[in-house]
Amino acid sequence: MDNNSKELFKLIDDGNTIVHSDPRKAYEITKEALKLAEAFNNKSAMGYCFINFALIYRSLSNLANWVEYGHHALDIFMELNEEEGIVVALNLLSCAYFHVGLYEDSLINCLRVLDLCIDD
């Protein structure tokens, strides 16, 4: 991993660390990280930025954006075949669906996560 990628993922991690304590600041950090990820064409980093946005919106109880960014992340990680990211995105979506009583959709995503984890 080159220095740009290390710095980028540190920025993403910094945003992730404060998602619950200061979601607005986490949003600004993640927004900056997404711009860098796009500039470097680092799709994995973009996916983790979308994970951060989903977590931010979860902490703000904004279900629509929580699900939207969860799906953006999932799409990227599926394209990259990046299992860890897929698991995180599916878990976030499962929590969102459970939160609004869509238990069958939640269970489907949980089972997909379980299947990915057992295969490893």
mmCIF file of N, CA and C in Angstrom:
data_model
loop_
_atom_site.group_PDB
_atom_site.id
_atom_site.type_symbol
_atom_site.label_atom_id
_atom_site.label_comp_id
_atom_site.label_asym_id
_atom_site.label_seq_id
_atom_site.Cartn_x
_atom_site.Cartn_y
_atom_site.Cartn_z
ATOM 1 N N MET A 1 0.856 -1.183 0.000
ATOM 2 C CA MET A 1 0.000 0.000 0.000
ATOM 3 C C MET A 1 0.897 1.240 0.000
ATOM 4 N N ASP A 2 0.660 2.146 -0.936
ATOM 5 C CA ASP A 2 1.489 3.347 -1.020
ATOM 6 C C ASP A 2 1.082 4.371 0.049
ATOM 7 N N ASN A 3 1.890 5.421 0.185
ATOM 8 C CA ASN A 3 1.639 6.426 1.225
ATOM 9 C C ASN A 3 0.304 7.127 1.051
ATOM 10 N N ASN A 4 -0.089 7.409 -0.210
ATOM 11 C CA ASN A 4 -1.388 8.051 -0.439
ATOM 12 C C ASN A 4 -2.524 7.179 0.081
ATOM 13 N N SER A 5 -2.442 5.880 -0.187
ATOM 14 C CA SER A 5 -3.480 4.958 0.279
ATOM 15 C C SER A 5 -3.482 4.866 1.798
ATOM 16 N N LYS A 6 -2.301 4.817 2.400
ATOM 17 C CA LYS A 6 -2.221 4.753 3.866
ATOM 18 C C LYS A 6 -2.858 5.986 4.490
ATOM 19 N N GLU A 7 -2.530 7.156 3.959
ATOM 20 C CA GLU A 7 -3.099 8.399 4.489
ATOM 21 C C GLU A 7 -4.605 8.447 4.267
ATOM 22 N N LEU A 8 -5.041 7.986 3.114
ATOM 23 C CA LEU A 8 -6.462 7.974 2.796
ATOM 24 C C LEU A 8 -7.222 7.066 3.758
ATOM 25 N N PHE A 9 -6.724 5.856 3.970
ATOM 26 C CA PHE A 9 -7.418 4.936 4.875
ATOM 27 C C PHE A 9 -7.332 5.393 6.330
ATOM 28 N N LYS A 10 -6.284 6.128 6.685
ATOM 29 C CA LYS A 10 -6.228 6.704 8.030
ATOM 30 C C LYS A 10 -7.315 7.756 8.186
ATOM 31 N N LEU A 11 -7.523 8.567 7.166
ATOM 32 C CA LEU A 11 -8.576 9.579 7.187
ATOM 33 C C LEU A 11 -9.954 8.912 7.310
ATOM 34 N N ILE A 12 -10.163 7.848 6.554
ATOM 35 C CA ILE A 12 -11.429 7.112 6.637
ATOM 36 C C ILE A 12 -11.611 6.559 8.045
ATOM 37 N N ASP A 13 -10.556 5.990 8.608
ATOM 38 C CA ASP A 13 -10.618 5.447 9.967
ATOM 39 C C ASP A 13 -10.881 6.546 10.991
ATOM 40 N N ASP A 14 -10.271 7.713 10.798
ATOM 41 C CA ASP A 14 -10.519 8.843 11.708
ATOM 42 C C ASP A 14 -11.998 9.216 11.704
ATOM 43 N N GLY A 15 -12.600 9.261 10.524
ATOM 44 C CA GLY A 15 -14.030 9.556 10.431
ATOM 45 C C GLY A 15 -14.861 8.477 11.088
ATOM 46 N N ASN A 16 -14.478 7.226 10.862
ATOM 47 C CA ASN A 16 -15.214 6.099 11.427
ATOM 48 C C ASN A 16 -15.169 6.101 12.951
ATOM 49 N N THR A 17 -14.045 6.511 13.505
ATOM 50 C CA THR A 17 -13.859 6.500 14.955
ATOM 51 C C THR A 17 -14.829 7.427 15.677
ATOM 52 N N ILE A 18 -15.225 8.522 15.035
ATOM 53 C CA ILE A 18 -16.088 9.502 15.713
ATOM 54 C C ILE A 18 -17.520 9.530 15.174
ATOM 55 N N VAL A 19 -17.895 8.504 14.424
ATOM 56 C CA VAL A 19 -19.236 8.462 13.834
ATOM 57 C C VAL A 19 -20.324 8.700 14.877
ATOM 58 N N HIS A 20 -20.213 8.067 16.032
ATOM 59 C CA HIS A 20 -21.270 8.172 17.045
ATOM 60 C C HIS A 20 -21.093 9.388 17.954
ATOM 61 N N SER A 21 -19.867 9.754 18.243
ATOM 62 C CA SER A 21 -19.646 10.876 19.163
ATOM 63 C C SER A 21 -19.794 12.231 18.488
ATOM 64 N N ASP A 22 -19.446 12.322 17.215
ATOM 65 C CA ASP A 22 -19.537 13.594 16.494
ATOM 66 C C ASP A 22 -19.828 13.322 15.014
ATOM 67 N N PRO A 23 -21.079 12.913 14.708
ATOM 68 C CA PRO A 23 -21.389 12.529 13.326
ATOM 69 C C PRO A 23 -21.183 13.642 12.309
ATOM 70 N N ARG A 24 -21.371 14.872 12.716
ATOM 71 C CA ARG A 24 -21.204 15.979 11.759
ATOM 72 C C ARG A 24 -19.729 16.152 11.369
ATOM 73 N N LYS A 25 -18.852 16.038 12.349
ATOM 74 C CA LYS A 25 -17.420 16.112 12.044
ATOM 75 C C LYS A 25 -16.992 14.877 11.240
ATOM 76 N N ALA A 26 -17.540 13.715 11.596
ATOM 77 C CA ALA A 26 -17.244 12.492 10.848
ATOM 78 C C ALA A 26 -17.671 12.651 9.396
ATOM 79 N N TYR A 27 -18.794 13.327 9.179
ATOM 80 C CA TYR A 27 -19.282 13.577 7.820
ATOM 81 C C TYR A 27 -18.264 14.408 7.040
ATOM 82 N N GLU A 28 -17.763 15.475 7.653
ATOM 83 C CA GLU A 28 -16.800 16.346 6.968
ATOM 84 C C GLU A 28 -15.507 15.604 6.645
ATOM 85 N N ILE A 29 -15.026 14.813 7.592
ATOM 86 C CA ILE A 29 -13.802 14.035 7.364
ATOM 87 C C ILE A 29 -14.018 13.027 6.236
ATOM 88 N N THR A 30 -15.164 12.346 6.277
ATOM 89 C CA THR A 30 -15.459 11.330 5.268
ATOM 90 C C THR A 30 -15.669 11.957 3.894
ATOM 91 N N LYS A 31 -16.277 13.127 3.872
ATOM 92 C CA LYS A 31 -16.467 13.848 2.604
ATOM 93 C C LYS A 31 -15.105 14.171 1.977
ATOM 94 N N GLU A 32 -14.171 14.610 2.805
ATOM 95 C CA GLU A 32 -12.811 14.895 2.330
ATOM 96 C C GLU A 32 -12.133 13.612 1.841
ATOM 97 N N ALA A 33 -12.306 12.535 2.592
ATOM 98 C CA ALA A 33 -11.714 11.252 2.201
ATOM 99 C C ALA A 33 -12.289 10.766 0.872
ATOM 100 N N LEU A 34 -13.596 10.953 0.672
ATOM 101 C CA LEU A 34 -14.221 10.517 -0.579
ATOM 102 C C LEU A 34 -13.657 11.290 -1.772
ATOM 103 N N LYS A 35 -13.434 12.585 -1.600
ATOM 104 C CA LYS A 35 -12.838 13.375 -2.686
ATOM 105 C C LYS A 35 -11.457 12.832 -3.055
ATOM 106 N N LEU A 36 -10.671 12.503 -2.038
ATOM 107 C CA LEU A 36 -9.339 11.940 -2.289
ATOM 108 C C LEU A 36 -9.437 10.562 -2.945
ATOM 109 N N ALA A 37 -10.357 9.742 -2.458
ATOM 110 C CA ALA A 37 -10.534 8.402 -3.023
ATOM 111 C C ALA A 37 -10.903 8.493 -4.499
ATOM 112 N N GLU A 38 -11.774 9.437 -4.823
ATOM 113 C CA GLU A 38 -12.152 9.636 -6.225
ATOM 114 C C GLU A 38 -10.964 10.136 -7.045
ATOM 115 N N ALA A 39 -10.184 11.054 -6.478
ATOM 116 C CA ALA A 39 -9.014 11.588 -7.184
ATOM 117 C C ALA A 39 -7.982 10.491 -7.455
ATOM 118 N N PHE A 40 -7.817 9.571 -6.504
ATOM 119 C CA PHE A 40 -6.863 8.471 -6.659
ATOM 120 C C PHE A 40 -7.494 7.271 -7.373
ATOM 121 N N ASN A 41 -8.786 7.379 -7.684
ATOM 122 C CA ASN A 41 -9.550 6.272 -8.277
ATOM 123 C C ASN A 41 -9.406 5.001 -7.445
ATOM 124 N N ASN A 42 -9.514 5.167 -6.123
ATOM 125 C CA ASN A 42 -9.392 4.049 -5.188
ATOM 126 C C ASN A 42 -10.797 3.597 -4.798
ATOM 127 N N LYS A 43 -11.304 2.600 -5.523
ATOM 128 C CA LYS A 43 -12.688 2.166 -5.321
ATOM 129 C C LYS A 43 -12.913 1.556 -3.943
ATOM 130 N N SER A 44 -11.947 0.826 -3.442
ATOM 131 C CA SER A 44 -12.094 0.246 -2.109
ATOM 132 C C SER A 44 -12.277 1.350 -1.070
ATOM 133 N N ALA A 45 -11.463 2.383 -1.161
ATOM 134 C CA ALA A 45 -11.589 3.515 -0.241
ATOM 135 C C ALA A 45 -12.945 4.192 -0.402
ATOM 136 N N MET A 46 -13.427 4.300 -1.644
ATOM 137 C CA MET A 46 -14.759 4.877 -1.865
ATOM 138 C C MET A 46 -15.813 4.038 -1.144
ATOM 139 N N GLY A 47 -15.687 2.724 -1.241
ATOM 140 C CA GLY A 47 -16.634 1.843 -0.560
ATOM 141 C C GLY A 47 -16.642 2.069 0.937
ATOM 142 N N TYR A 48 -15.455 2.211 1.526
ATOM 143 C CA TYR A 48 -15.393 2.439 2.975
ATOM 144 C C TYR A 48 -15.880 3.839 3.351
ATOM 145 N N CYS A 49 -15.723 4.801 2.459
ATOM 146 C CA CYS A 49 -16.333 6.119 2.701
ATOM 147 C C CYS A 49 -17.853 5.979 2.746
ATOM 148 N N PHE A 50 -18.413 5.202 1.818
ATOM 149 C CA PHE A 50 -19.862 4.992 1.818
ATOM 150 C C PHE A 50 -20.307 4.248 3.074
ATOM 151 N N ILE A 51 -19.482 3.322 3.566
ATOM 152 C CA ILE A 51 -19.781 2.660 4.844
ATOM 153 C C ILE A 51 -19.851 3.712 5.944
ATOM 154 N N ASN A 52 -18.862 4.616 5.976
ATOM 155 C CA ASN A 52 -18.882 5.682 6.984
ATOM 156 C C ASN A 52 -20.148 6.523 6.874
ATOM 157 N N PHE A 53 -20.518 6.902 5.647
ATOM 158 C CA PHE A 53 -21.738 7.701 5.475
ATOM 159 C C PHE A 53 -22.959 6.934 5.979
ATOM 160 N N ALA A 54 -23.030 5.634 5.687
ATOM 161 C CA ALA A 54 -24.154 4.829 6.181
ATOM 162 C C ALA A 54 -24.181 4.831 7.707
ATOM 163 N N LEU A 55 -23.023 4.687 8.329
ATOM 164 C CA LEU A 55 -22.949 4.709 9.798
ATOM 165 C C LEU A 55 -23.340 6.073 10.358
ATOM 166 N N ILE A 56 -22.905 7.116 9.689
ATOM 167 C CA ILE A 56 -23.264 8.477 10.116
ATOM 168 C C ILE A 56 -24.770 8.648 10.080
ATOM 169 N N TYR A 57 -25.383 8.259 8.968
ATOM 170 C CA TYR A 57 -26.835 8.417 8.851
ATOM 171 C C TYR A 57 -27.580 7.493 9.807
ATOM 172 N N ARG A 58 -26.997 6.337 10.115
ATOM 173 C CA ARG A 58 -27.606 5.475 11.139
ATOM 174 C C ARG A 58 -27.623 6.199 12.477
ATOM 175 N N SER A 59 -26.510 6.834 12.819
ATOM 176 C CA SER A 59 -26.444 7.530 14.112
ATOM 177 C C SER A 59 -27.370 8.737 14.156
ATOM 178 N N LEU A 60 -27.717 9.275 12.979
ATOM 179 C CA LEU A 60 -28.650 10.405 12.902
ATOM 180 C C LEU A 60 -30.092 9.942 12.671
ATOM 181 N N SER A 61 -30.310 8.632 12.670
ATOM 182 C CA SER A 61 -31.631 8.023 12.447
ATOM 183 C C SER A 61 -32.239 8.414 11.104
ATOM 184 N N ASN A 62 -31.406 8.557 10.092
ATOM 185 C CA ASN A 62 -31.866 8.870 8.741
ATOM 186 C C ASN A 62 -31.812 7.574 7.928
ATOM 187 N N LEU A 63 -32.921 6.835 7.981
ATOM 188 C CA LEU A 63 -32.961 5.504 7.387
ATOM 189 C C LEU A 63 -32.727 5.517 5.881
ATOM 190 N N ALA A 64 -33.336 6.454 5.182
ATOM 191 C CA ALA A 64 -33.217 6.475 3.718
ATOM 192 C C ALA A 64 -31.753 6.585 3.288
ATOM 193 N N ASN A 65 -31.012 7.505 3.890
ATOM 194 C CA ASN A 65 -29.601 7.671 3.530
ATOM 195 C C ASN A 65 -28.749 6.520 4.051
ATOM 196 N N TRP A 66 -29.116 5.973 5.213
ATOM 197 C CA TRP A 66 -28.424 4.813 5.767
ATOM 198 C C TRP A 66 -28.445 3.674 4.741
ATOM 199 N N VAL A 67 -29.631 3.392 4.215
ATOM 200 C CA VAL A 67 -29.788 2.313 3.238
ATOM 201 C C VAL A 67 -29.126 2.676 1.905
ATOM 202 N N GLU A 68 -29.309 3.909 1.465
ATOM 203 C CA GLU A 68 -28.724 4.334 0.186
ATOM 204 C C GLU A 68 -27.209 4.154 0.180
ATOM 205 N N TYR A 69 -26.539 4.656 1.221
ATOM 206 C CA TYR A 69 -25.084 4.549 1.260
ATOM 207 C C TYR A 69 -24.625 3.120 1.510
ATOM 208 N N GLY A 70 -25.426 2.356 2.248
ATOM 209 C CA GLY A 70 -25.114 0.938 2.419
ATOM 210 C C GLY A 70 -25.113 0.214 1.084
ATOM 211 N N HIS A 71 -26.091 0.532 0.238
ATOM 212 C CA HIS A 71 -26.152 -0.085 -1.091
ATOM 213 C C HIS A 71 -25.022 0.398 -1.998
ATOM 214 N N HIS A 72 -24.664 1.676 -1.902
ATOM 215 C CA HIS A 72 -23.522 2.173 -2.692
ATOM 216 C C HIS A 72 -22.257 1.385 -2.329
ATOM 217 N N ALA A 73 -22.046 1.213 -1.024
ATOM 218 C CA ALA A 73 -20.871 0.463 -0.567
ATOM 219 C C ALA A 73 -20.931 -0.976 -1.061
ATOM 220 N N LEU A 74 -22.096 -1.604 -0.904
ATOM 221 C CA LEU A 74 -22.242 -2.995 -1.333
ATOM 222 C C LEU A 74 -21.950 -3.145 -2.823
ATOM 223 N N ASP A 75 -22.462 -2.236 -3.632
ATOM 224 C CA ASP A 75 -22.222 -2.299 -5.081
ATOM 225 C C ASP A 75 -20.728 -2.261 -5.398
ATOM 226 N N ILE A 76 -20.018 -1.363 -4.735
ATOM 227 C CA ILE A 76 -18.571 -1.246 -4.979
ATOM 228 C C ILE A 76 -17.845 -2.512 -4.548
ATOM 229 N N PHE A 77 -18.152 -2.986 -3.341
ATOM 230 C CA PHE A 77 -17.447 -4.167 -2.843
ATOM 231 C C PHE A 77 -17.786 -5.422 -3.649
ATOM 232 N N MET A 78 -19.018 -5.499 -4.160
ATOM 233 C CA MET A 78 -19.383 -6.627 -5.029
ATOM 234 C C MET A 78 -18.577 -6.555 -6.329
ATOM 235 N N GLU A 79 -18.462 -5.351 -6.885
ATOM 236 C CA GLU A 79 -17.679 -5.166 -8.114
ATOM 237 C C GLU A 79 -16.224 -5.578 -7.903
ATOM 238 N N LEU A 80 -15.682 -5.240 -6.730
ATOM 239 C CA LEU A 80 -14.289 -5.555 -6.421
ATOM 240 C C LEU A 80 -14.107 -6.973 -5.884
ATOM 241 N N ASN A 81 -15.229 -7.637 -5.584
ATOM 242 C CA ASN A 81 -15.210 -8.952 -4.941
ATOM 243 C C ASN A 81 -14.419 -8.900 -3.632
ATOM 244 N N GLU A 82 -14.642 -7.837 -2.879
ATOM 245 C CA GLU A 82 -13.948 -7.604 -1.612
ATOM 246 C C GLU A 82 -14.854 -8.067 -0.466
ATOM 247 N N GLU A 83 -14.609 -9.300 -0.006
ATOM 248 C CA GLU A 83 -15.520 -9.941 0.938
ATOM 249 C C GLU A 83 -15.697 -9.181 2.245
ATOM 250 N N GLU A 84 -14.625 -8.652 2.806
ATOM 251 C CA GLU A 84 -14.753 -7.936 4.081
ATOM 252 C C GLU A 84 -15.711 -6.756 3.934
ATOM 253 N N GLY A 85 -15.571 -6.004 2.867
ATOM 254 C CA GLY A 85 -16.465 -4.878 2.625
ATOM 255 C C GLY A 85 -17.894 -5.322 2.383
ATOM 256 N N ILE A 86 -18.059 -6.431 1.650
ATOM 257 C CA ILE A 86 -19.396 -6.969 1.400
ATOM 258 C C ILE A 86 -20.067 -7.320 2.718
ATOM 259 N N VAL A 87 -19.331 -7.974 3.602
ATOM 260 C CA VAL A 87 -19.874 -8.371 4.905
ATOM 261 C C VAL A 87 -20.300 -7.145 5.707
ATOM 262 N N VAL A 88 -19.470 -6.125 5.738
ATOM 263 C CA VAL A 88 -19.801 -4.910 6.496
ATOM 264 C C VAL A 88 -21.043 -4.239 5.914
ATOM 265 N N ALA A 89 -21.100 -4.119 4.589
ATOM 266 C CA ALA A 89 -22.248 -3.469 3.947
ATOM 267 C C ALA A 89 -23.534 -4.263 4.176
ATOM 268 N N LEU A 90 -23.471 -5.579 4.008
ATOM 269 C CA LEU A 90 -24.663 -6.402 4.235
ATOM 270 C C LEU A 90 -25.133 -6.320 5.679
ATOM 271 N N ASN A 91 -24.193 -6.287 6.608
ATOM 272 C CA ASN A 91 -24.557 -6.175 8.018
ATOM 273 C C ASN A 91 -25.268 -4.850 8.294
ATOM 274 N N LEU A 92 -24.748 -3.775 7.728
ATOM 275 C CA LEU A 92 -25.400 -2.465 7.894
ATOM 276 C C LEU A 92 -26.814 -2.471 7.325
ATOM 277 N N LEU A 93 -26.971 -3.062 6.157
ATOM 278 C CA LEU A 93 -28.298 -3.134 5.538
ATOM 279 C C LEU A 93 -29.230 -4.017 6.360
ATOM 280 N N SER A 94 -28.702 -5.104 6.882
ATOM 281 C CA SER A 94 -29.509 -5.981 7.725
ATOM 282 C C SER A 94 -30.022 -5.237 8.952
ATOM 283 N N CYS A 95 -29.153 -4.456 9.573
ATOM 284 C CA CYS A 95 -29.557 -3.661 10.746
ATOM 285 C C CYS A 95 -30.623 -2.635 10.373
ATOM 286 N N ALA A 96 -30.468 -2.010 9.219
ATOM 287 C CA ALA A 96 -31.445 -1.010 8.774
ATOM 288 C C ALA A 96 -32.810 -1.653 8.569
ATOM 289 N N TYR A 97 -32.834 -2.794 7.890
ATOM 290 C CA TYR A 97 -34.108 -3.468 7.634
ATOM 291 C C TYR A 97 -34.749 -3.936 8.939
ATOM 292 N N PHE A 98 -33.949 -4.445 9.851
ATOM 293 C CA PHE A 98 -34.474 -4.875 11.150
ATOM 294 C C PHE A 98 -35.066 -3.685 11.902
ATOM 295 N N HIS A 99 -34.377 -2.559 11.820
ATOM 296 C CA HIS A 99 -34.790 -1.333 12.517
ATOM 297 C C HIS A 99 -36.203 -0.905 12.135
ATOM 298 N N VAL A 100 -36.596 -1.143 10.888
ATOM 299 C CA VAL A 100 -37.932 -0.727 10.433
ATOM 300 C C VAL A 100 -38.909 -1.893 10.328
ATOM 301 N N GLY A 101 -38.526 -3.037 10.857
ATOM 302 C CA GLY A 101 -39.448 -4.162 10.891
ATOM 303 C C GLY A 101 -39.485 -5.010 9.635
ATOM 304 N N LEU A 102 -38.529 -4.837 8.746
ATOM 305 C CA LEU A 102 -38.441 -5.684 7.551
ATOM 306 C C LEU A 102 -37.574 -6.899 7.898
ATOM 307 N N TYR A 103 -38.141 -7.744 8.747
ATOM 308 C CA TYR A 103 -37.376 -8.836 9.335
ATOM 309 C C TYR A 103 -36.914 -9.868 8.306
ATOM 310 N N GLU A 104 -37.726 -10.126 7.302
ATOM 311 C CA GLU A 104 -37.324 -11.101 6.287
ATOM 312 C C GLU A 104 -36.121 -10.584 5.493
ATOM 313 N N ASP A 105 -36.166 -9.308 5.091
ATOM 314 C CA ASP A 105 -35.025 -8.715 4.381
ATOM 315 C C ASP A 105 -33.785 -8.698 5.267
ATOM 316 N N SER A 106 -33.991 -8.399 6.537
ATOM 317 C CA SER A 106 -32.883 -8.395 7.483
ATOM 318 C C SER A 106 -32.261 -9.786 7.583
ATOM 319 N N LEU A 107 -33.112 -10.783 7.717
ATOM 320 C CA LEU A 107 -32.631 -12.159 7.835
ATOM 321 C C LEU A 107 -31.887 -12.608 6.577
ATOM 322 N N ILE A 108 -32.408 -12.245 5.419
ATOM 323 C CA ILE A 108 -31.745 -12.611 4.155
ATOM 324 C C ILE A 108 -30.317 -12.071 4.131
ATOM 325 N N ASN A 109 -30.149 -10.810 4.529
ATOM 326 C CA ASN A 109 -28.803 -10.226 4.542
ATOM 327 C C ASN A 109 -27.929 -10.863 5.609
ATOM 328 N N CYS A 110 -28.508 -11.174 6.768
ATOM 329 C CA CYS A 110 -27.736 -11.860 7.817
ATOM 330 C C CYS A 110 -27.240 -13.217 7.328
ATOM 331 N N LEU A 111 -28.110 -13.935 6.636
ATOM 332 C CA LEU A 111 -27.717 -15.249 6.121
ATOM 333 C C LEU A 111 -26.644 -15.133 5.043
ATOM 334 N N ARG A 112 -26.707 -14.080 4.250
ATOM 335 C CA ARG A 112 -25.653 -13.852 3.247
ATOM 336 C C ARG A 112 -24.314 -13.597 3.944
ATOM 337 N N VAL A 113 -24.356 -12.815 5.035
ATOM 338 C CA VAL A 113 -23.138 -12.551 5.814
ATOM 339 C C VAL A 113 -22.601 -13.858 6.385
ATOM 340 N N LEU A 114 -23.487 -14.636 6.988
ATOM 341 C CA LEU A 114 -23.080 -15.910 7.576
ATOM 342 C C LEU A 114 -22.450 -16.817 6.524
ATOM 343 N N ASP A 115 -23.069 -16.883 5.366
ATOM 344 C CA ASP A 115 -22.552 -17.711 4.282
ATOM 345 C C ASP A 115 -21.143 -17.272 3.874
ATOM 346 N N LEU A 116 -20.933 -15.976 3.766
ATOM 347 C CA LEU A 116 -19.602 -15.468 3.410
ATOM 348 C C LEU A 116 -18.575 -15.785 4.491
ATOM 349 N N CYS A 117 -18.990 -15.669 5.740
ATOM 350 C CA CYS A 117 -18.057 -15.903 6.847
ATOM 351 C C CYS A 117 -17.725 -17.383 7.013
ATOM 352 N N ILE A 118 -18.695 -18.251 6.763
ATOM 353 C CA ILE A 118 -18.462 -19.687 6.896
ATOM 354 C C ILE A 118 -17.567 -20.196 5.773
ATOM 355 N N ASP A 119 -17.714 -19.637 4.585
ATOM 356 C CA ASP A 119 -16.897 -20.074 3.448
ATOM 357 C C ASP A 119 -15.418 -19.820 3.666
ATOM 358 N N ASP A 120 -15.095 -18.850 4.509
ATOM 359 C CA ASP A 120 -13.680 -18.539 4.757
ATOM 360 C C ASP A 120 -13.150 -19.549 5.704
#
